[in-house]
Tab-separated table of C-alpha atoms in Angstrom:
chain	number	residue	atom	x	y	z
A	1	SER	CA	-59.159	38.291	225.328
A	2	ALA	CA	-58.943	38.927	229.163
A	3	LEU	CA	-55.167	39.843	228.810
A	4	LEU	CA	-55.977	42.278	226.017
A	5	ALA	CA	-58.715	43.979	228.231
A	6	GLN	CA	-56.357	44.134	231.031
A	7	GLU	CA	-53.720	45.928	228.836
A	8	ASN	CA	-56.283	48.282	227.459
A	9	GLU	CA	-57.473	49.153	231.090
A	10	LEU	CA	-53.784	49.700	232.113
A	11	SER	CA	-53.099	51.932	228.960
A	12	ARG	CA	-56.318	54.053	229.911
A	13	LEU	CA	-55.170	54.332	233.549
A	14	ASN	CA	-51.769	55.423	232.478
A	15	ALA	CA	-53.208	57.955	230.152
A	16	GLU	CA	-54.818	59.680	232.959
A	17	LYS	CA	-51.688	60.017	235.084
A	18	THR	CA	-49.304	63.014	235.041
A	19	LEU	CA	-45.576	63.521	235.380
A	20	VAL	CA	-44.877	66.511	237.517
A	21	VAL	CA	-41.213	67.772	237.492
A	22	VAL	CA	-39.882	70.506	239.708
A	23	VAL	CA	-36.962	72.234	237.833
A	24	GLY	CA	-35.654	74.734	240.488
A	25	PRO	CA	-34.077	77.093	240.166
A	26	HIS	CA	-31.368	77.081	242.811
A	27	GLU	CA	-31.740	79.568	245.789
A	28	THR	CA	-35.505	79.421	245.702
A	29	GLU	CA	-38.138	77.677	247.554
A	30	ALA	CA	-37.779	74.853	244.960
A	31	GLU	CA	-35.379	73.304	247.412
A	32	SER	CA	-37.962	73.020	250.076
A	33	VAL	CA	-40.441	71.688	247.569
A	34	LEU	CA	-38.104	68.732	246.802
A	35	MET	CA	-37.607	67.901	250.464
A	36	PHE	CA	-41.364	68.267	251.122
A	37	PHE	CA	-42.254	65.605	248.542
A	38	GLU	CA	-39.435	63.337	249.093
A	39	THR	CA	-40.172	63.241	252.839
A	40	ASN	CA	-43.956	62.992	252.540
A	41	ALA	CA	-44.914	61.332	249.353
A	42	SER	CA	-42.083	58.723	248.996
A	43	THR	CA	-42.418	55.139	249.050
A	44	GLY	CA	-38.723	54.301	249.366
A	45	GLY	CA	-37.168	52.407	252.164
A	46	ASN	CA	-39.456	52.231	255.253
A	47	SER	CA	-41.375	55.373	254.302
A	48	GLU	CA	-44.939	55.610	253.232
A	49	ALA	CA	-46.686	58.416	251.425
A	50	ALA	CA	-49.023	60.507	253.421
A	51	PRO	CA	-52.685	59.430	252.683
A	52	SER	CA	-53.581	63.009	251.690
A	53	PHE	CA	-51.646	62.742	248.560
A	54	ASN	CA	-54.422	60.299	247.201
A	55	GLY	CA	-52.122	58.273	244.768
A	56	TRP	CA	-49.492	60.798	244.045
A	57	LEU	CA	-45.995	59.410	244.618
A	58	TRP	CA	-42.367	60.395	244.766
A	59	PRO	CA	-40.638	57.371	243.505
A	60	GLY	CA	-38.632	55.553	246.138
A	61	ILE	CA	-35.141	54.664	245.198
A	62	ASP	CA	-32.929	51.781	246.683
A	63	PRO	CA	-30.264	53.565	248.869
A	64	SER	CA	-27.809	50.855	247.790
A	65	LEU	CA	-27.980	52.140	244.188
A	66	VAL	CA	-27.017	55.745	245.095
A	67	SER	CA	-25.072	55.606	248.275
A	68	GLY	CA	-24.165	58.864	249.781
A	69	ALA	CA	-26.692	60.937	247.813
A	70	VAL	CA	-29.019	63.428	249.477
A	71	PRO	CA	-32.445	61.877	249.173
A	72	SER	CA	-34.209	64.948	247.822
A	73	HIS	CA	-31.244	65.491	245.262
A	74	ILE	CA	-31.466	61.833	244.072
A	75	PHE	CA	-32.664	62.929	240.549
A	76	ASP	CA	-29.682	65.093	239.950
A	77	LEU	CA	-28.163	61.947	238.470
A	78	LEU	CA	-30.483	62.108	235.585
A	79	VAL	CA	-28.657	65.230	234.602
A	80	THR	CA	-25.029	64.438	235.677
A	81	ALA	CA	-24.871	60.629	234.738
A	82	THR	CA	-24.319	61.012	231.169
A	83	ASP	CA	-21.098	59.020	230.639
A	84	GLY	CA	-20.706	55.287	230.415
A	85	THR	CA	-19.335	54.906	233.931
A	86	ASP	CA	-22.722	56.245	235.494
A	87	GLN	CA	-25.112	54.686	232.898
A	88	GLU	CA	-25.822	51.809	235.279
A	89	THR	CA	-26.956	54.196	238.008
A	90	ARG	CA	-28.954	56.201	235.578
A	91	ASN	CA	-30.695	53.237	234.394
A	92	ALA	CA	-31.480	52.189	237.924
A	93	LEU	CA	-33.093	55.687	238.464
A	94	LEU	CA	-35.270	55.241	235.323
A	95	GLY	CA	-36.278	51.745	236.517
A	96	ALA	CA	-37.320	53.115	239.769
A	97	ILE	CA	-39.313	56.003	238.214
A	98	ARG	CA	-41.029	53.459	235.958
A	99	GLU	CA	-41.955	51.318	239.140
A	100	GLY	CA	-43.220	54.405	241.005
A	101	TRP	CA	-45.416	55.335	237.952
A	102	PHE	CA	-46.879	51.855	237.888
A	103	HIS	CA	-47.926	51.867	241.593
A	104	SER	CA	-49.286	55.346	241.424
A	105	ARG	CA	-52.917	56.192	240.834
A	106	LYS	CA	-52.595	59.804	239.811
A	107	GLY	CA	-48.901	60.169	238.750
A	108	ILE	CA	-45.541	60.937	240.234
A	109	ILE	CA	-43.500	63.893	241.175
A	110	ILE	CA	-39.833	64.217	240.656
A	111	GLY	CA	-37.277	67.131	240.471
A	112	SER	CA	-33.785	68.348	240.648
A	113	LEU	CA	-32.372	71.864	240.947
A	114	LEU	CA	-29.812	70.934	238.057
A	115	LEU	CA	-32.714	71.000	235.770
A	116	ASP	CA	-32.491	74.715	235.820
A	117	ARG	CA	-29.408	74.624	233.498
A	118	VAL	CA	-31.333	75.252	230.229
A	119	GLY	CA	-29.086	78.022	228.685
A	120	ARG	CA	-25.531	78.048	227.311
A	121	ASN	CA	-23.849	75.841	229.701
A	122	LEU	CA	-20.304	76.816	229.209
A	123	ASN	CA	-19.213	75.423	232.527
A	124	THR	CA	-21.113	72.160	232.971
A	125	ASN	CA	-22.362	71.103	229.563
A	126	TYR	CA	-25.634	69.809	231.133
A	127	ASP	CA	-28.525	68.928	228.976
A	128	PRO	CA	-31.666	69.025	231.375
A	129	THR	CA	-34.357	68.764	228.653
A	130	LYS	CA	-32.882	65.542	227.492
A	131	ALA	CA	-32.938	64.178	231.011
A	132	ILE	CA	-36.687	64.878	231.141
A	133	GLN	CA	-37.264	63.518	227.702
A	134	ASP	CA	-35.630	60.323	228.706
A	135	VAL	CA	-38.093	59.954	231.617
A	136	VAL	CA	-41.042	60.701	229.334
A	137	ASP	CA	-39.853	58.159	226.683
A	138	VAL	CA	-39.283	55.433	229.471
A	139	LEU	CA	-42.926	55.964	230.746
A	140	GLY	CA	-44.350	56.330	227.123
A	141	LEU	CA	-46.038	59.648	227.931
A	142	GLN	CA	-47.793	62.089	225.563
A	143	GLU	CA	-46.866	65.830	225.807
A	144	ASN	CA	-50.006	66.790	227.798
A	145	GLN	CA	-49.044	64.202	230.561
A	146	VAL	CA	-45.952	66.285	231.445
A	147	ARG	CA	-46.127	69.427	233.775
A	148	ILE	CA	-43.158	71.503	234.621
A	149	VAL	CA	-42.933	73.571	237.872
A	150	VAL	CA	-40.592	76.510	238.036
A	151	THR	CA	-40.215	78.923	241.137
A	152	TYR	CA	-39.755	82.551	240.673
A	153	ARG	CA	-38.055	84.494	243.491
A	154	THR	CA	-38.240	88.180	243.944
A	155	PRO	CA	-36.735	90.723	244.648
A	156	ASN	CA	-34.484	89.563	241.795
A	157	ILE	CA	-31.521	91.148	243.389
A	158	ASP	CA	-31.991	88.897	246.490
A	159	HIS	CA	-31.785	85.835	244.060
A	160	TRP	CA	-28.620	87.372	242.551
A	161	ALA	CA	-27.030	88.080	246.004
A	162	SER	CA	-27.818	84.470	247.249
A	163	VAL	CA	-26.274	82.801	244.274
A	164	TRP	CA	-22.981	84.980	244.779
A	165	SER	CA	-22.933	84.202	248.429
A	166	LYS	CA	-23.586	80.460	248.302
A	167	HIS	CA	-22.160	79.280	245.143
A	168	PHE	CA	-19.188	81.377	243.943
A	169	GLY	CA	-16.893	81.651	247.113
A	170	ALA	CA	-15.986	85.213	246.286
A	171	SER	CA	-15.911	87.284	249.399
A	172	LEU	CA	-16.060	90.506	247.589
A	173	TYR	CA	-19.046	91.420	245.316
A	174	THR	CA	-16.632	92.950	242.751
A	175	ASP	CA	-14.726	89.648	242.481
A	176	PHE	CA	-17.920	87.958	241.830
A	177	VAL	CA	-18.960	90.275	239.120
A	178	CYS	CA	-15.526	91.051	237.590
A	179	SER	CA	-13.105	88.163	238.174
A	180	ASP	CA	-12.000	86.042	235.245
A	181	GLU	CA	-11.550	82.901	237.479
A	182	GLN	CA	-15.185	81.873	237.315
A	183	ALA	CA	-16.185	83.728	234.152
A	184	SER	CA	-17.885	80.657	232.492
A	185	LYS	CA	-19.756	79.545	235.547
A	186	ARG	CA	-20.977	83.192	236.156
A	187	TYR	CA	-22.266	83.525	232.692
A	188	GLU	CA	-23.986	80.093	232.808
A	189	TRP	CA	-25.738	80.946	236.104
A	190	LEU	CA	-26.802	84.391	234.876
A	191	ASP	CA	-28.055	82.982	231.655
A	192	SER	CA	-30.141	80.154	233.237
A	193	VAL	CA	-30.274	79.842	236.931
A	194	LEU	CA	-31.054	83.464	237.407
A	195	ASN	CA	-33.614	83.582	234.499
A	196	THR	CA	-36.692	81.987	235.635
A	197	PHE	CA	-38.745	82.796	232.567
A	198	LYS	CA	-36.040	81.531	230.249
A	199	ILE	CA	-36.241	78.237	232.022
A	200	ALA	CA	-40.055	78.208	231.710
A	201	LYS	CA	-39.996	79.060	227.891
A	202	THR	CA	-37.363	76.491	227.140
A	203	TYR	CA	-39.505	73.828	228.764
A	204	HIS	CA	-42.647	75.165	227.234
A	205	ASP	CA	-41.024	75.048	223.798
A	206	GLN	CA	-40.769	71.372	224.262
A	207	GLY	CA	-44.612	71.097	224.304
A	208	TRP	CA	-44.962	70.570	228.002
A	209	SER	CA	-47.232	72.466	230.221
A	210	VAL	CA	-45.320	74.981	232.536
A	211	THR	CA	-46.470	76.639	235.834
A	212	VAL	CA	-44.404	79.399	237.489
A	213	ILE	CA	-45.087	79.744	241.173
A	214	ASP	CA	-44.472	83.391	242.184
A	215	GLN	CA	-42.661	82.615	245.474
A	216	GLU	CA	-43.115	86.292	246.981
A	217	GLY	CA	-46.724	86.420	245.896
A	218	THR	CA	-47.354	83.023	247.506
A	219	ILE	CA	-45.848	84.239	250.886
A	220	ASP	CA	-47.764	87.529	250.687
A	221	VAL	CA	-51.168	85.685	250.576
A	222	GLY	CA	-49.975	83.597	253.693
A	223	MET	CA	-49.365	80.417	251.760
A	224	ASP	CA	-46.368	77.961	251.530
A	225	VAL	CA	-44.781	77.093	248.044
A	226	SER	CA	-44.671	73.421	248.785
A	227	HIS	CA	-48.424	73.200	249.897
A	228	THR	CA	-49.361	75.383	246.920
A	229	VAL	CA	-47.586	73.076	244.437
A	230	ALA	CA	-49.479	70.131	246.051
A	231	CYS	CA	-52.837	71.794	246.278
A	232	THR	CA	-53.099	73.560	242.995
A	233	ILE	CA	-50.967	71.377	240.631
A	234	LEU	CA	-51.500	67.898	241.879
A	235	GLU	CA	-55.008	66.814	241.067
A	236	ASP	CA	-57.242	65.486	244.004
A	237	VAL	CA	-54.767	65.911	246.822
A	238	ASP	CA	-56.789	66.296	250.062
A	239	CYS	CA	-56.099	69.953	251.206
A	240	ASN	CA	-57.791	72.336	253.563
A	241	HIS	CA	-57.688	75.955	252.362
A	242	GLY	CA	-54.400	75.501	250.384
A	243	TRP	CA	-52.719	73.266	252.940
A	244	VAL	CA	-52.189	69.514	252.654
A	245	LYS	CA	-54.209	67.973	255.471
A	246	GLY	CA	-52.016	66.381	258.259
A	247	LEU	CA	-49.080	68.245	257.073
A	248	GLU	CA	-49.893	71.867	257.969
A	249	ASP	CA	-47.167	72.211	260.328
A	250	ILE	CA	-44.364	71.537	257.839
A	251	GLN	CA	-43.571	74.843	256.263
A	252	SER	CA	-40.597	76.220	254.386
A	253	LYS	CA	-38.035	78.292	256.392
A	254	PRO	CA	-37.484	81.987	255.151
A	255	LEU	CA	-34.367	82.293	252.748
A	256	SER	CA	-31.579	84.268	253.947
A	257	THR	CA	-30.419	87.243	251.793
A	258	PRO	CA	-26.820	88.723	251.851
A	259	ILE	CA	-26.439	92.424	251.463
A	260	ILE	CA	-24.534	93.830	248.537
A	261	ASP	CA	-22.508	96.489	250.294
A	262	ALA	CA	-20.659	97.452	247.116
A	263	LEU	CA	-23.762	98.952	245.683
A	264	THR	CA	-25.595	102.003	246.819
A	265	ALA	CA	-29.315	101.703	247.547
A	266	LYS	CA	-30.004	103.466	244.154
A	267	ASP	CA	-27.607	101.051	242.326
A	268	GLN	CA	-29.394	98.145	243.907
A	269	GLU	CA	-32.938	99.427	242.683
A	270	ILE	CA	-31.377	99.772	239.121
A	271	LEU	CA	-30.069	96.408	239.155
A	272	ASN	CA	-33.244	94.956	240.457
A	273	GLN	CA	-34.991	96.902	237.707
A	274	LEU	CA	-32.631	95.301	234.878
A	275	PHE	CA	-33.614	91.704	236.001
A	276	LEU	CA	-37.352	92.766	235.974
A	277	LEU	CA	-36.937	94.267	232.399
A	278	ARG	CA	-35.272	91.122	231.322
A	279	ASP	CA	-38.226	89.079	232.560
A	280	CYS	CA	-40.480	91.380	230.417
A	281	PHE	CA	-38.927	89.894	227.096
A	282	TYR	CA	-40.581	86.531	228.116
A	283	LYS	CA	-43.896	88.099	228.857
A	284	TYR	CA	-44.451	88.530	225.118
A	285	GLU	CA	-43.249	84.992	224.375
A	286	LEU	CA	-45.425	83.292	227.072
A	287	ALA	CA	-48.316	85.238	228.379
A	288	GLY	CA	-51.529	83.912	226.984
A	289	GLU	CA	-49.944	80.769	225.526
A	290	ALA	CA	-51.765	77.469	226.098
A	291	GLY	CA	-50.170	75.310	228.798
A	292	PHE	CA	-48.460	78.343	230.559
A	293	SER	CA	-49.661	79.809	233.681
A	294	ILE	CA	-48.449	81.866	236.807
A	295	ILE	CA	-49.666	80.997	240.309
A	296	ASN	CA	-50.011	83.936	242.777
A	297	GLN	CA	-48.528	86.519	240.427
A	298	HIS	CA	-47.090	89.430	242.187
A	299	THR	CA	-44.093	91.317	240.721
A	300	ALA	CA	-43.575	89.252	237.722
A	301	TRP	CA	-43.912	91.353	234.601
A	302	SER	CA	-44.794	94.403	236.746
A	303	LEU	CA	-42.860	96.989	234.758
A	304	CYS	CA	-43.762	95.657	231.218
A	305	SER	CA	-44.944	97.832	228.394
A	306	ARG	CA	-45.001	96.970	224.712
A	307	GLU	CA	-43.363	100.204	223.784
A	308	HIS	CA	-40.068	98.917	225.371
A	309	LYS	CA	-39.940	95.455	223.626
A	310	ALA	CA	-36.910	96.412	221.696
A	311	LEU	CA	-35.081	97.167	225.032
A	312	TYR	CA	-36.218	94.029	226.722
A	313	LYS	CA	-34.932	91.989	223.860
A	314	GLN	CA	-31.487	93.919	224.228
A	315	ILE	CA	-31.448	93.104	227.891
A	316	SER	CA	-32.348	89.505	227.460
A	317	GLU	CA	-28.955	88.895	225.729
A	318	THR	CA	-26.776	87.540	228.501
A	319	ASP	CA	-23.658	89.230	227.084
A	320	PHE	CA	-25.399	92.558	227.313
A	321	MET	CA	-26.968	91.859	230.741
A	322	LEU	CA	-23.487	90.987	232.145
A	323	SER	CA	-21.986	94.195	230.641
A	324	ALA	CA	-24.717	96.171	232.300
A	325	ILE	CA	-24.041	94.504	235.652
A	326	GLN	CA	-20.236	95.076	235.333
A	327	SER	CA	-20.785	98.668	234.346
A	328	GLN	CA	-22.171	99.285	237.910
A	329	VAL	CA	-18.820	98.360	239.434
A	330	GLY	CA	-16.571	99.726	236.611
A	331	CYS	CA	-15.196	96.504	235.134
A	332	ALA	CA	-17.240	96.251	231.871
A	333	GLN	CA	-15.155	96.240	228.610
A	334	ASP	CA	-17.943	98.059	226.938
A	335	LYS	CA	-19.280	100.365	229.600
A	336	ILE	CA	-23.058	100.879	229.415
A	337	ASP	CA	-24.725	103.990	230.717
A	338	LEU	CA	-27.554	102.587	232.798
A	339	SER	CA	-29.292	105.862	233.360
A	340	GLU	CA	-29.432	106.519	229.670
A	341	LEU	CA	-30.393	102.897	228.953
A	342	LEU	CA	-33.430	103.037	231.521
A	343	ALA	CA	-34.450	106.510	230.652
A	344	GLY	CA	-38.120	106.599	229.655
A	345	THR	CA	-38.918	103.224	230.974
A	346	ALA	CA	-41.437	102.476	233.796
A	347	PRO	CA	-40.372	103.686	237.252
A	348	SER	CA	-37.859	101.499	239.034
A	349	VAL	CA	-39.307	99.027	241.533
A	350	SER	CA	-37.529	99.063	244.955
A	351	VAL	CA	-36.845	95.916	246.783
A	352	ASN	CA	-40.341	95.957	248.018
A	353	SER	CA	-41.556	95.852	244.523
A	354	SER	CA	-45.056	97.273	243.407
A	355	GLU	CA	-47.561	94.915	242.299
A	356	TYR	CA	-48.594	96.914	239.226
A	357	SER	CA	-47.181	97.986	235.905
A	358	SER	CA	-47.020	101.544	234.884
A	359	SER	CA	-50.107	101.091	232.634
A	360	GLU	CA	-51.810	99.284	235.252
A	361	GLN	CA	-51.082	101.795	237.717
A	362	GLY	CA	-52.415	104.496	235.581
A	363	ASN	CA	-55.669	102.628	235.062
A	364	LEU	CA	-55.851	102.125	238.912
A	365	ASP	CA	-55.316	105.968	239.380
A	366	MET	CA	-58.111	106.732	236.983
A	367	LEU	CA	-60.474	104.109	238.788
A	368	THR	CA	-59.488	105.655	242.131
A	369	HIS	CA	-60.323	109.127	241.050
A	370	LEU	CA	-63.784	107.866	239.707
A	371	ALA	CA	-64.594	106.096	242.866
A	372	VAL	CA	-63.764	109.374	244.931
A	373	ALA	CA	-65.984	111.159	242.776
A	374	LEU	CA	-68.911	108.804	242.976
A	375	ALA	CA	-68.382	108.684	246.757
A	376	ILE	CA	-68.726	112.522	246.984
A	377	LEU	CA	-71.806	112.363	244.812
A	378	ALA	CA	-73.338	109.684	247.097
A	379	ILE	CA	-72.485	111.892	250.221
A	380	LEU	CA	-74.256	114.935	248.631
A	381	VAL	CA	-77.320	112.940	247.640
A	382	THR	CA	-77.426	111.470	251.153
A	383	ILE	CA	-77.285	115.074	252.540
A	384	MET	CA	-80.136	116.240	250.354
A	385	ALA	CA	-82.227	113.260	251.217
A	386	VAL	CA	-81.660	113.891	254.920
A	387	CYS	CA	-82.590	117.488	254.523
A	388	LEU	CA	-85.801	116.642	252.778
A	389	THR	CA	-86.553	114.135	255.467
A	390	ILE	CA	-86.124	116.681	258.106
A	391	GLN	CA	-88.277	119.173	256.292
A	392	ASN	CA	-90.980	116.560	255.771
A	393	SER	CA	-90.722	115.491	259.480
A	394	ARG	CA	-91.349	119.144	260.465
A	395	LYS	CA	-94.450	119.212	258.334
A	396	PHE	CA	-95.751	115.990	259.905
A	397	ASN	CA	-95.113	117.326	263.318
A	398	ASN	CA	-97.283	120.336	262.710
A	399	SER	CA	-100.067	118.281	261.157
A	400	ALA	CA	-103.001	117.285	263.286
A	401	MET	CA	-102.467	113.679	262.034
A	402	GLN	CA	-99.510	111.530	263.358
A	403	ARG	CA	-98.516	108.895	261.086
A	404	ALA	CA	-95.870	106.251	261.207
A	405	CYS	CA	-92.372	107.268	259.851
A	406	GLU	CA	-91.454	106.192	256.183
A	407	GLY	CA	-88.027	104.726	255.489
A	408	VAL	CA	-86.334	105.783	258.961
A	409	PHE	CA	-84.634	102.745	260.457
A	410	LEU	CA	-82.832	102.126	263.625
A	411	ASP	CA	-78.918	102.292	263.236
A	412	THR	CA	-78.466	99.248	265.506
A	413	PRO	CA	-77.672	96.203	263.331
A	414	ASP	CA	-79.598	93.686	265.669
A	415	ILE	CA	-83.017	95.258	265.038
A	416	GLY	CA	-85.027	93.855	262.160
A	417	GLN	CA	-85.552	96.185	259.113
A	418	ALA	CA	-89.412	96.101	259.626
A	419	GLN	CA	-88.948	98.068	262.816
A	420	ARG	CA	-89.220	101.987	262.576
A	421	SER	CA	-87.247	104.675	264.562
A	422	HIS	CA	-88.636	105.057	267.921
A	423	SER	CA	-88.624	108.874	267.527
A	424	CYS	CA	-91.836	108.536	265.406
A	425	TYR	CA	-93.835	107.255	268.391
A	426	GLY	CA	-92.625	109.510	271.132
A	427	ILE	CA	-90.935	106.684	273.090
A	428	GLU	CA	-88.221	107.825	275.425
A	429	SER	CA	-85.435	105.237	274.711
A	430	ARG	CA	-84.507	102.561	272.291
A	431	GLN	CA	-84.652	100.014	275.133
A	432	ASP	CA	-88.344	100.995	275.734
A	433	TYR	CA	-88.775	100.586	271.994
A	434	ARG	CA	-87.217	96.942	272.076
A	435	ASP	CA	-89.389	96.122	275.131
A	436	GLU	CA	-92.586	97.297	273.482
A	437	HIS	CA	-91.947	96.006	269.876
A	438	TYR	CA	-89.389	93.224	269.964
A	439	SER	CA	-89.613	89.666	271.362
A	440	ASP	CA	-88.726	86.237	270.812
A	441	GLU	CA	-91.678	85.972	268.532
A	442	GLY	CA	-89.623	87.653	265.829
A	443	PRO	CA	-90.627	89.928	262.922
A	444	THR	CA	-94.220	88.635	262.805
A	445	ARG	CA	-94.876	90.121	266.276
A	446	VAL	CA	-93.014	93.321	265.281
A	447	MET	CA	-95.093	93.995	262.143
A	448	SER	CA	-98.335	93.168	263.945
A	449	ASN	CA	-97.573	95.922	266.487
A	450	LEU	CA	-96.689	98.295	263.941
A	451	VAL	CA	-99.854	97.777	261.976
A	452	GLY	CA	-101.855	98.042	265.228
A	453	GLU	CA	-100.215	101.234	266.111
A	454	ILE	CA	-100.994	102.784	262.688
A	455	ASN	CA	-104.687	101.627	262.757
A	456	ARG	CA	-105.007	103.106	266.325
A	457	GLN	CA	-103.788	106.446	265.127
A	458	GLU	CA	-106.044	106.461	262.045
A	459	GLN	CA	-109.062	105.639	264.276
A	460	GLU	CA	-108.226	108.524	266.598
A	461	GLU	CA	-107.962	110.925	263.650
A	462	LEU	CA	-111.412	109.685	262.175
A	463	SER	CA	-112.998	110.315	265.604
A	464	LYS	CA	-111.508	113.820	265.704
A	465	LYS	CA	-112.911	114.537	262.251
A	466	SER	CA	-116.385	113.045	263.131
A	467	SER	CA	-116.581	115.306	266.236
A	468	VAL	CA	-115.768	118.378	264.075
A	469	PHE	CA	-118.504	117.386	261.570
A	470	GLU	CA	-121.108	116.919	264.263
A	471	LEU	CA	-120.357	120.420	265.754
């Protein structure tokens, strides 16, 4: 009976845990996220997870099992170790993940940049969804216990240029785009690595929750992608305004971006626009779906409009997208007129992309005009009120009876609202007014003085009227 109760309690605790998987893609801040958690949340070797993680762990791996592997890339082997020779290593990884899950209180976080290969893998033949499913099966998890994290880098052309510079070894941009030597690899990376929302949709289709971190949007609000993952996705991490306590000094380094000299500035804008429009196809597949979210959304889906859905679907086809890119440098077999293709779509977004879609911008313009009109109306009403006040003031000044002002306040913020303008009482300066009416006794003293002043003036007026009556 005691053993059964213990097993039931263990089952309950396991059901409350979550598996968080960082799936890249390459040449985004995802690399820094993997290093951040491997360094600060791991229990492997002599390391100890930072206390701020409150029971979240990066599973520690015995170095002897994977000698020579970069620690933050250790889970690449879940994707690459598919044949019989590497099966022992893969089983050791799954065993370490199981042990980390058992010792965690909240759950574990793992990840690999190779998990971004979700498309037509003509070059590598990887199957990343199976790699994650194997982990899910080993841990005995339900679909709602799995959360996938994808990083979205913009401007998209920077992501494209970084992939060319660091992964293809082609010194000339035209060679990267046109050469047959790495055609299958180029197709694979364009289809998956450079297609963040396709990655998101592929994993979402497995029934798992997916969160996209808008990298540029996160940086724009002064935050760090790694800390954002920890503080917004991992439950109960001890954070201070979006930064993991004790680790605030650990921040991602800015990513370098090569310049594509082979394209004019206008061509670069068009290329960036192509990527953004391809993203729009997935908006109508993912937006509003349960289990999908975007954090710090900035330029993601900024150009989307339902009237162009047919175009988005066309651009989402990798063969068409590749032909469009090759058309810019004159090596496409079936050249595409990009000016004609993009005619009538939303205005292009430059490298410093706008945050709004065309329809949203139109709504914003309308609201701006309305706000300006209301502001002008408020100014006119204020002017009329001032004119009436001046007119009434003149009437009061010509009257035999002096009375306290009504609704005229000092414009210095440190004076209480109960105090009226000194001009009503003939006092020479505001400092004189403060000395006479304001003290450490606070608003009660001020109100008492005002009431006394008003009573004194009324008594004087009554005395005058009595004198006239006696005469």
